[in-house]
Short mmCIF file of C-alpha atoms and ligand atoms in Angstrom, two decimals:
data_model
loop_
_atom_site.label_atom_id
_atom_site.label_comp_id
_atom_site.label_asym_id
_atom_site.label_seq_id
_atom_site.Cartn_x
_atom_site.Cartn_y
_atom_site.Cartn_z
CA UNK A 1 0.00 0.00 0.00
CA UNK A 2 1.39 3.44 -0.69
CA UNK A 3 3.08 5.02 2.39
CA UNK A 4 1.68 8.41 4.29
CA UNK A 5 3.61 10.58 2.13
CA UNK A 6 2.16 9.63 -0.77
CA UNK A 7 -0.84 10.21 0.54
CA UNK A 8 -0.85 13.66 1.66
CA UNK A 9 -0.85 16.00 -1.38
CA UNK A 10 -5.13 13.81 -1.30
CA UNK A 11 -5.56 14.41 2.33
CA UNK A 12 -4.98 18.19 2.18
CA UNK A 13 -7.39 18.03 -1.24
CA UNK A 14 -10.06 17.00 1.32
CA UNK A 15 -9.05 19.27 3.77
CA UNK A 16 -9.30 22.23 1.44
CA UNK A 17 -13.11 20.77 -0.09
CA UNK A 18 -14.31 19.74 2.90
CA UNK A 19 -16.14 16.69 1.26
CA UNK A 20 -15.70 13.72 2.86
CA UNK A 21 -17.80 11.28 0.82
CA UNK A 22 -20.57 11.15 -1.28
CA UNK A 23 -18.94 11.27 -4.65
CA UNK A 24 -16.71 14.18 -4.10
CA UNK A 25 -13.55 15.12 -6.36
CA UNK A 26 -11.03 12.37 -5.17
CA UNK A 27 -13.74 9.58 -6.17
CA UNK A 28 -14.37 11.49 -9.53
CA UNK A 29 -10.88 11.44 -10.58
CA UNK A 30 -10.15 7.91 -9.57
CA UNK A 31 -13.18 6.75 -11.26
CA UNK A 32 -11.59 8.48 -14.42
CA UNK A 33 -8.30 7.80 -14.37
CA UNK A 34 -9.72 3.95 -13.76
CA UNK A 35 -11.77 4.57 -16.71
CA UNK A 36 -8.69 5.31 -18.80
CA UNK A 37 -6.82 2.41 -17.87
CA UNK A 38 -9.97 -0.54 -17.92
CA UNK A 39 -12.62 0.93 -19.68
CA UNK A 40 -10.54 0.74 -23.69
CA UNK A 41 -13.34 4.00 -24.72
CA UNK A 42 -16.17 2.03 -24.55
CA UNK A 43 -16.83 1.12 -20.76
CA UNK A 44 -17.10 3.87 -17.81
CA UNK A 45 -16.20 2.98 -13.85
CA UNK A 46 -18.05 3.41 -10.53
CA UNK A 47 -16.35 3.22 -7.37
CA UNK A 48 -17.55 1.40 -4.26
CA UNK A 49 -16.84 0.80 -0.76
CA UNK A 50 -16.08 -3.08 -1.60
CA UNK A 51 -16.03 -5.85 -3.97
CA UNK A 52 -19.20 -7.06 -2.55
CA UNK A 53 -20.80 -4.17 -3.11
CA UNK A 54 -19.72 -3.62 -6.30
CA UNK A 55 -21.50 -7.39 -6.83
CA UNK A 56 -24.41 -6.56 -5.38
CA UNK A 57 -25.01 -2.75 -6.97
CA UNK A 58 -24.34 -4.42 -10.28
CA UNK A 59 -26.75 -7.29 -9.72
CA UNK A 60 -29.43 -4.68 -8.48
CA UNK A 61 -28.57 -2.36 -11.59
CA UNK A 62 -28.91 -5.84 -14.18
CA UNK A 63 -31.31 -7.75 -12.84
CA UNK A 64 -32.89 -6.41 -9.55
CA UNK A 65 -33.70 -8.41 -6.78
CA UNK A 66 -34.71 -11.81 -6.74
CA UNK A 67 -38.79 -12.71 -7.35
CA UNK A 68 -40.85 -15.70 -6.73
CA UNK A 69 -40.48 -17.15 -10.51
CA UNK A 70 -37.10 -16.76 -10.69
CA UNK A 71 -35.52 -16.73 -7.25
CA UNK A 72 -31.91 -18.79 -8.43
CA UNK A 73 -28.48 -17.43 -8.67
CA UNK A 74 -26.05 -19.36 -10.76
CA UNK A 75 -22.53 -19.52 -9.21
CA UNK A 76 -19.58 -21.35 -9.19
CA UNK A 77 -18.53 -23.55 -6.19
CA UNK A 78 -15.18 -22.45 -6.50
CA UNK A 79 -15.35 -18.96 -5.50
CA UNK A 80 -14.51 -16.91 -2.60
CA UNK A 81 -17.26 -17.06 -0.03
CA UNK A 82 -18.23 -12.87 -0.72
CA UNK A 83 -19.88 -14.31 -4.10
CA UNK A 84 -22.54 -16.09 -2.50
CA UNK A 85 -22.73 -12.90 0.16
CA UNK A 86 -23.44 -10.99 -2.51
CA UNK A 87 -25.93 -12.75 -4.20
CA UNK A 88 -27.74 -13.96 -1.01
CA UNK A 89 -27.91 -10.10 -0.15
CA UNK A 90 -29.60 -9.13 -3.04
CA UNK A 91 -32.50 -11.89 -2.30
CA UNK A 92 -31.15 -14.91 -4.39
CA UNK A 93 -30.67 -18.26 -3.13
CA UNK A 94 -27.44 -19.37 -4.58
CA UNK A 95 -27.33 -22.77 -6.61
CA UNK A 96 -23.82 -23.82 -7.44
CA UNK A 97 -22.39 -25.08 -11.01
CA UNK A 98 -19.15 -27.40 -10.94
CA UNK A 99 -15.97 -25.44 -12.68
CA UNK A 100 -14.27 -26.42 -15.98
CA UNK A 101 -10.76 -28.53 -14.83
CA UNK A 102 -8.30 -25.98 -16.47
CA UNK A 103 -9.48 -22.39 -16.12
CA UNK A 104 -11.22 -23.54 -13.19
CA UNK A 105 -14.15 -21.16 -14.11
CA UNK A 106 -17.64 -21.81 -15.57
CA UNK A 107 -18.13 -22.11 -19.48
CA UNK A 108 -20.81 -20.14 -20.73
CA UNK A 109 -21.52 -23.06 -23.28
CA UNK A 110 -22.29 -25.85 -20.84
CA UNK A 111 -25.57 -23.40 -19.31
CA UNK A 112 -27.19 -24.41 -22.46
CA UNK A 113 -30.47 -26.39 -21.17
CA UNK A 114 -29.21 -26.31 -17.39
CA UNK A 115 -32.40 -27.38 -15.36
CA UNK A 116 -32.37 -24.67 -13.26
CA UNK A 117 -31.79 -21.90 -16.15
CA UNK A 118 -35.83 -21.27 -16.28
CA UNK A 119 -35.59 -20.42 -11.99
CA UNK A 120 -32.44 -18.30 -12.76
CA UNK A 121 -32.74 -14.44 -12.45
CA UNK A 122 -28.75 -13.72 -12.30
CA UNK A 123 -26.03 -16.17 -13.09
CA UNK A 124 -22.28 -14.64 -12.16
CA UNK A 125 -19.11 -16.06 -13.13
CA UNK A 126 -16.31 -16.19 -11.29
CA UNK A 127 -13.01 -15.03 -12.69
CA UNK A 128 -10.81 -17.64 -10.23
CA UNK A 129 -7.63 -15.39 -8.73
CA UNK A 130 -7.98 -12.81 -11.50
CA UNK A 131 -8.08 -14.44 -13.97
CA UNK A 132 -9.24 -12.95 -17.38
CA UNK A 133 -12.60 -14.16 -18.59
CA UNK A 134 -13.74 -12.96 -22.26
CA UNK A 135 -16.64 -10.97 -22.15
CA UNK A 136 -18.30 -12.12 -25.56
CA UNK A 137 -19.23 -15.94 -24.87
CA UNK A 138 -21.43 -14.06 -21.46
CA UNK A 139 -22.81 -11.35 -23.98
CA UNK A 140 -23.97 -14.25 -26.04
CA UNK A 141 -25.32 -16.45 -23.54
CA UNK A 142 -27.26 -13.50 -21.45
CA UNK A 143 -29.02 -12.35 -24.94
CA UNK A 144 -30.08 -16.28 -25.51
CA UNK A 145 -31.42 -17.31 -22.67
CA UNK A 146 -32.46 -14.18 -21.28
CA UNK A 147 -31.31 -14.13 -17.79
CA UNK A 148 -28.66 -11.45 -16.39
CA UNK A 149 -24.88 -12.11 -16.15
CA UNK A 150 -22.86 -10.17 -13.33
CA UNK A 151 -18.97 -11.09 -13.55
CA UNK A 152 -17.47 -11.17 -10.31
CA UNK A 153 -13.66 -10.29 -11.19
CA UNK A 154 -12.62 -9.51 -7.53
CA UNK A 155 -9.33 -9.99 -8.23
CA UNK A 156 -8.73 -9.03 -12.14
CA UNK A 157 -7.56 -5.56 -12.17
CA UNK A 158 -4.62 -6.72 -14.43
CA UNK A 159 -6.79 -8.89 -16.45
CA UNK A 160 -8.95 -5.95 -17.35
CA UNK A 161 -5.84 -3.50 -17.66
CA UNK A 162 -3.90 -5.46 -20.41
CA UNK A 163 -7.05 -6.50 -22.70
CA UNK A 164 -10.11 -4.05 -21.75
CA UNK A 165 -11.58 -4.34 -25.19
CA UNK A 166 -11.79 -8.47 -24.22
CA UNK A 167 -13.02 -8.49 -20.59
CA UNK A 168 -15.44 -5.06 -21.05
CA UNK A 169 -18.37 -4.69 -22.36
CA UNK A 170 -22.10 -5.15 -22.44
CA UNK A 171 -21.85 -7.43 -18.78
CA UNK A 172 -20.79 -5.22 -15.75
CA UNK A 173 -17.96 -6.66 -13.91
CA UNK A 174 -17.17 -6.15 -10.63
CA UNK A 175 -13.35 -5.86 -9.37
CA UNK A 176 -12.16 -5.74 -5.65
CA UNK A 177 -9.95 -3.47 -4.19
CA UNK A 178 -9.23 -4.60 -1.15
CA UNK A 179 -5.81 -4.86 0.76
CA UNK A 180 -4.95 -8.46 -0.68
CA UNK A 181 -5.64 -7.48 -4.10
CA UNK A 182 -2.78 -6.61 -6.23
CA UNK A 183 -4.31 -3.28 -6.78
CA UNK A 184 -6.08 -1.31 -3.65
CA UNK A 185 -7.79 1.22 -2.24
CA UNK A 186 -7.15 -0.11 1.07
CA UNK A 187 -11.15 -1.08 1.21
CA UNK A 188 -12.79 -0.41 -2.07
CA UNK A 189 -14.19 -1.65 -5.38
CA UNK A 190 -15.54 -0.91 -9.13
CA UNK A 191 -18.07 -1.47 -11.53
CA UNK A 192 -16.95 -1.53 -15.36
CA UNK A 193 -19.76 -1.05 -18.20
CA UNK A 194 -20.54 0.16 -21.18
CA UNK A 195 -24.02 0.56 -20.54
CA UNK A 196 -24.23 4.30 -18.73
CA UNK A 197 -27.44 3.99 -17.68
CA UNK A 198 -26.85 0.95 -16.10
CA UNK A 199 -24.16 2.57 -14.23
CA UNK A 200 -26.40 5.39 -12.91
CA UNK A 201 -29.04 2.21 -11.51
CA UNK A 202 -25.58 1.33 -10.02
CA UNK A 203 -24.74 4.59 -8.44
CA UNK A 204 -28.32 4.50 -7.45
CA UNK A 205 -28.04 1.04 -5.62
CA UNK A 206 -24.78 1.84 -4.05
CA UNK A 207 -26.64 4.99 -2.22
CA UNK A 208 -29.92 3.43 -0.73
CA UNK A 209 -31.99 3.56 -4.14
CA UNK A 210 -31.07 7.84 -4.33
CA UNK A 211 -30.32 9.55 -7.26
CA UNK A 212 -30.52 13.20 -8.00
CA UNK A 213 -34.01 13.33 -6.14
CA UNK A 214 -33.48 13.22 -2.01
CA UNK A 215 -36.12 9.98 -2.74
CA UNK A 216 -35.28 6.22 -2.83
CA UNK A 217 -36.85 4.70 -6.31
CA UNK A 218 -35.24 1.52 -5.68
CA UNK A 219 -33.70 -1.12 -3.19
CA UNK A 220 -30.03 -0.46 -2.21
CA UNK A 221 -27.78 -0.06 0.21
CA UNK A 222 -24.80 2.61 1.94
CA UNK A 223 -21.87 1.35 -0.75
CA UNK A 224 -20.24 4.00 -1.40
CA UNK A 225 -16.31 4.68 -1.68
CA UNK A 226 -15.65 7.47 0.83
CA UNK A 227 -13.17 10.10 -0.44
CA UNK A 228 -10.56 9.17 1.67
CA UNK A 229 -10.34 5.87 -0.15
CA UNK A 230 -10.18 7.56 -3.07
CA UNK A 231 -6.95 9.19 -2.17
CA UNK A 232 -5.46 5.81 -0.59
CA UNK A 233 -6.65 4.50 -4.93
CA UNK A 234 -5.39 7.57 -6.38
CA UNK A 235 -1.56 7.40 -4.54
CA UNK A 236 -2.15 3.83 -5.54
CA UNK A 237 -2.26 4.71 -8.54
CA UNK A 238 0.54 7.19 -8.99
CA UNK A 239 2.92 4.33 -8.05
CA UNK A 240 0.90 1.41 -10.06
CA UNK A 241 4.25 1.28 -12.65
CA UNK A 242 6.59 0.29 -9.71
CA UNK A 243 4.33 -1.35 -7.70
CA UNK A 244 3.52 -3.72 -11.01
CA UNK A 245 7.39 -3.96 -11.59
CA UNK A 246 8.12 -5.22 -8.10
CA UNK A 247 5.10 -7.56 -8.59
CA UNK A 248 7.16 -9.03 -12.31
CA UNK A 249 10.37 -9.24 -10.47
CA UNK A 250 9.00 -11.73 -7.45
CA UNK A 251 7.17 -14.11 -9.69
CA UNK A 252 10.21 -14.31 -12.29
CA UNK A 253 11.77 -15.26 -8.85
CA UNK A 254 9.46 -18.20 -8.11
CA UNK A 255 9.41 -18.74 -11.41
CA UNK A 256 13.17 -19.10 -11.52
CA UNK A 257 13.32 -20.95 -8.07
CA UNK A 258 10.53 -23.43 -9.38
CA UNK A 259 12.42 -24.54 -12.43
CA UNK A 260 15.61 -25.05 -10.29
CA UNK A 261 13.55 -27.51 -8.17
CA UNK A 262 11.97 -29.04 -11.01
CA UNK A 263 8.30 -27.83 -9.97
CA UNK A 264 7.21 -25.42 -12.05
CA UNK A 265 5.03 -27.29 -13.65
CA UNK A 266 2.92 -27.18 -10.20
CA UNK A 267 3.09 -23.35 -10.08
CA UNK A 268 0.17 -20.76 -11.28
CA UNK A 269 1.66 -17.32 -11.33
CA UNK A 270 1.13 -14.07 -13.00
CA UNK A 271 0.26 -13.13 -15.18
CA UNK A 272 -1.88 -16.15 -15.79
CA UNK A 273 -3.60 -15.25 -12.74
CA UNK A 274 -3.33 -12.20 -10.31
CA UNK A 275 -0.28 -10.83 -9.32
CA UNK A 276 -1.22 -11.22 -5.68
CA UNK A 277 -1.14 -14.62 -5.97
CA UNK A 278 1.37 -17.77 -6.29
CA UNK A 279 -0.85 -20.94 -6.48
CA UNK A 280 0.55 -24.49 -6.08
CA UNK A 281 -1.37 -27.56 -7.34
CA UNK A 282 -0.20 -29.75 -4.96
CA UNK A 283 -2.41 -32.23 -7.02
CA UNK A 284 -4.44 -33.74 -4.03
CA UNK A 285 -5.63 -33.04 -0.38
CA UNK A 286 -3.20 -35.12 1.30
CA UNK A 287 -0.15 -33.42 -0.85
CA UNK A 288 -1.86 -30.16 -0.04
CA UNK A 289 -1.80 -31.15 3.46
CA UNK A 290 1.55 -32.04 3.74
CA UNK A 291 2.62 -29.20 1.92
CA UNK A 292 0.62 -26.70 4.38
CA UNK A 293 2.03 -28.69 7.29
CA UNK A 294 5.74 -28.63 6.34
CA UNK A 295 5.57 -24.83 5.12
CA UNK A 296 4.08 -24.19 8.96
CA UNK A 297 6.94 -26.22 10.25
CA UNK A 298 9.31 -23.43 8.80
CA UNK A 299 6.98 -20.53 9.72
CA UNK A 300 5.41 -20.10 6.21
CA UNK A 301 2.10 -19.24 6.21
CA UNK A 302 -0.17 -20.57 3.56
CA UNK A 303 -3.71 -20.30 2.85
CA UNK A 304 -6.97 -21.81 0.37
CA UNK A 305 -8.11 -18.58 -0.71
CA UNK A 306 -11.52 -20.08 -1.63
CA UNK A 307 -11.19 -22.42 1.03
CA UNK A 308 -12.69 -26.58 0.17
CA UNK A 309 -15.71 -24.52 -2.30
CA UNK A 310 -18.55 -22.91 -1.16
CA UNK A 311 -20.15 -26.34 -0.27
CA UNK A 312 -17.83 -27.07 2.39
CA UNK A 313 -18.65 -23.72 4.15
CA UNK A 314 -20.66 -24.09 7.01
CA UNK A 315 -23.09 -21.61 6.35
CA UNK A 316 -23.87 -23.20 2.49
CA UNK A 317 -23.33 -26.60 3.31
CA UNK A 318 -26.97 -27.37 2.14
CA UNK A 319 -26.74 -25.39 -0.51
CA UNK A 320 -28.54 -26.32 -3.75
CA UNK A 321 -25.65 -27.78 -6.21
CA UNK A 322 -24.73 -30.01 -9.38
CA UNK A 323 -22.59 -32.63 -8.95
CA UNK A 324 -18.70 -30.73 -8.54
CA UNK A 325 -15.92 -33.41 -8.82
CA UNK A 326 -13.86 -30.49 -10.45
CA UNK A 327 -14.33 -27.98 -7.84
CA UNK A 328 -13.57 -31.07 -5.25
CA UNK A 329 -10.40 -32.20 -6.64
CA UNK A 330 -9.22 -28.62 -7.17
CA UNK A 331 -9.77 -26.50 -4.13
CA UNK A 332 -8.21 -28.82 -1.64
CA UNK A 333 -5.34 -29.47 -4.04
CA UNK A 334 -4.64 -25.48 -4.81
CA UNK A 335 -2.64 -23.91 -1.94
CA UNK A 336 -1.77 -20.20 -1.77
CA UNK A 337 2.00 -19.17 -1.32
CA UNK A 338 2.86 -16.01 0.31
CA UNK A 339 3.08 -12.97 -2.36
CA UNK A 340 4.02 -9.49 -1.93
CA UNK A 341 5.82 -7.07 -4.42
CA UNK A 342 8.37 -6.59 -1.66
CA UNK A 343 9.02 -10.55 -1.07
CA UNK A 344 12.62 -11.11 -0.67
CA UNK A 345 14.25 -13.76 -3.25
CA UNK A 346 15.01 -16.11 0.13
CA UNK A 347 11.73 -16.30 1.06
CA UNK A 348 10.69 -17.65 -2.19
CA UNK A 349 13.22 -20.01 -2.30
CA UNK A 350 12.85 -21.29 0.96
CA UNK A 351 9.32 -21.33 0.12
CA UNK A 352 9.86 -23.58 -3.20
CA UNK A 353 12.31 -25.38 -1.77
CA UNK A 354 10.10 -27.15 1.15
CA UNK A 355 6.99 -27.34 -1.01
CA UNK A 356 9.13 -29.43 -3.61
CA UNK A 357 10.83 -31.24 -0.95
CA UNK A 358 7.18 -32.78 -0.36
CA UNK A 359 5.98 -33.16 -3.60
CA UNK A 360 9.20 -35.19 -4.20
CA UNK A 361 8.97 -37.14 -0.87
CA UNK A 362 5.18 -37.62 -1.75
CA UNK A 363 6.64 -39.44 -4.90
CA UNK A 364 8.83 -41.67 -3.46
CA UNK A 365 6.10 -43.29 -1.03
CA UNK A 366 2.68 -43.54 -3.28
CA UNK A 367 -0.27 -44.09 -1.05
C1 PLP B 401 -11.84 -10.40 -2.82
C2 PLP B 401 -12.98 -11.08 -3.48
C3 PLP B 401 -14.31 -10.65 -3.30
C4 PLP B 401 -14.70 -9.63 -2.26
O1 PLP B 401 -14.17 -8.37 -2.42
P1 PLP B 401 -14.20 -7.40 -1.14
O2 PLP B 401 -13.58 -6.13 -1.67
O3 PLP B 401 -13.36 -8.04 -0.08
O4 PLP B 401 -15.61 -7.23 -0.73
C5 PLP B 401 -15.31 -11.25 -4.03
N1 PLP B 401 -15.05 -12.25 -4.90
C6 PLP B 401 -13.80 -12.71 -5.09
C7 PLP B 401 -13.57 -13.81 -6.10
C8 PLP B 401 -12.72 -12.16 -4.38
O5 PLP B 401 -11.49 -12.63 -4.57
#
């Protein structure tokens, strides 16, 4: 995150307006100079004061709330929890859709004929760690069967960056900009469309169904980015070129440290995915296991950033679901590595070099 310093030029811009929220300059200019850098012409940005309720406003702006005939959300399993949050919020019961084994996202194409399609008033995608999902197959789908697509890119701010014209468009996307997130507002989050008045239903949602009128036309909630988030987004932008450099340098070094060890073949790294992650396939739950366990042994901490799938969460245990062998093979096998642009090259190789000490021991003694 940027330091004070950087900061400060914002805070005394505040100061001087005396606006503290509400869509005051700082938010404006972020939301433009985001605009330039996601939006390739076509597709404008509105801020908000999270991921989720970037999800929700655009769900509210797209489809509106959930109704008796069609009271289904679409989702994948393999998705942080905030997805089903999000959904659940806006009056949905979620119903959760296996993932495709090597993008580990949904395909548009297998919805064709889905069951619950006819029940369905929003499906969202997931784009898993940032990853970049096309816009077009989504466009297609939502105009044939008629239902609403929200893509929940949490993570994807690089995704969107290097090929807006692909991942904008006609479906609003929602990005996160929260502290784990490669790119941050501290707290914070975005809606990209090209559809403006869509974005004003969004800027509606996000501020408790008000728009120009002091009167509340339709549901919504408090989601707005305050300005003072706007100035942690803005310095965070100023020093995105260095901050994106850093980010390069520490996955060429687990790149680098993984093909010394022979494992690279197990790694997921930018820019594949998100720069604020380094995945591991450790290809099952007892190699992830072993993995997490020897990592703790040497005070490395680890984490499933989507945990088992949403099915395994207490809370959605009995959720409504296909069959997800994919999503079960995958989330207990993917374990997250620490990542930071400011990682020291050590730490990544002492990192690589325990997890491929168990993937090799693993080998030797087949269970
Ligand atoms: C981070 C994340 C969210 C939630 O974003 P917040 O800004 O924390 O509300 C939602 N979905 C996915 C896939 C995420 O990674």
């Amino acid at each position: 995150m940027p330091r004070a310093v950087r900061l400060l030029p914002y805070l005394e811009t505040i100061d001087a307006n005396r606006w503290y929220t509400n869509r005051g300059e700082l938010v404006n200019l972020l939301e433009t100079r985001l605009g330039d850098v996601l939006g390739a012409g076509k597709a404008q940005v509105v801020s908000a004061a999270s991921g989720t309720a970037a999800i929700e406003a655009a769900i509210l702006a797209t489809a509106g709330r959930a109704t008796p005939r069609r009271p289904l959300a679409l989702l994948p399993a393999y998705t942080f929890v905030a997805t089903a949050s999000a959904v659940e919020r806006c009056g949905y019961v979620p119903y959760l859709l296996d993932v495709e084994p090597d993008t580990w996202t949904l395909a548009a194409a297998r919805l064709n004929g889905h069951p619950m399609l006819e029940r369905t008033g929003v499906v969202v995608p997931v784009a898993p760690y940032g990853r970049a999902i096309a816009q077009a197959a989504w466009a297609e789908f939502a105009a044939r069967a008629n239902v609403p697509v929200v893509i929940d890119a949490a993570a994807g701010f690089e995704a969107l960056a290097a090929d807006p014209a692909r991942s904008t468009g006609t479906i609003p996307v929602a990005l996160s900009f929260q502290a784990t997130k490669a790119f941050s507002s501290g707290e914070g989050g975005a809606v990209i469309w090209s559809d403006a008045d869509g974005l004003l239903r969004v800027v509606r949602s996000l501020n408790f169904g008000i728009l120009w009128k002091r009167e509340s036309t339709s549901a919504g909630m408090n989601g707005k980015m305050s300005e003072y988030h706007a100035a942690v987004g803005l310095a965070a932008l100023d020093e995105w070129d260095h901050t994106a450099r850093a980010n390069r340098a520490a996955v060429e070094s687990y790149d680098r440290a993984a093909q010394a060890f022979g494992i690279r073949e197990r790694l997921v790294l930018a820019p594949d995915i998100a720069s604020n992650y380094a995945l591991l396939d450790a290809g099952s739950l007892a190699g992830a296991s072993d993995l997490v366990a020897a990592l703790q042994a040497r005070k490395i901490e680890s984490r499933r950033w989507y945990g088992y799938g949403l099915h395994h969460e207490p809370y959605w245990r009995n959720a409504q679901r296909d069959a997800l062998p994919q999503t079960d093979r995958i989330a207990p096998s993917v374990v997250g590595l620490p990542m930071y642009c400011d990682i020291s090259r050590d730490d990544i190789e002492r990192t690589i070099e325990t997890a491929a000490h168990v993937l090799a021991s693993r080998q030797r003694t087949p269970v």
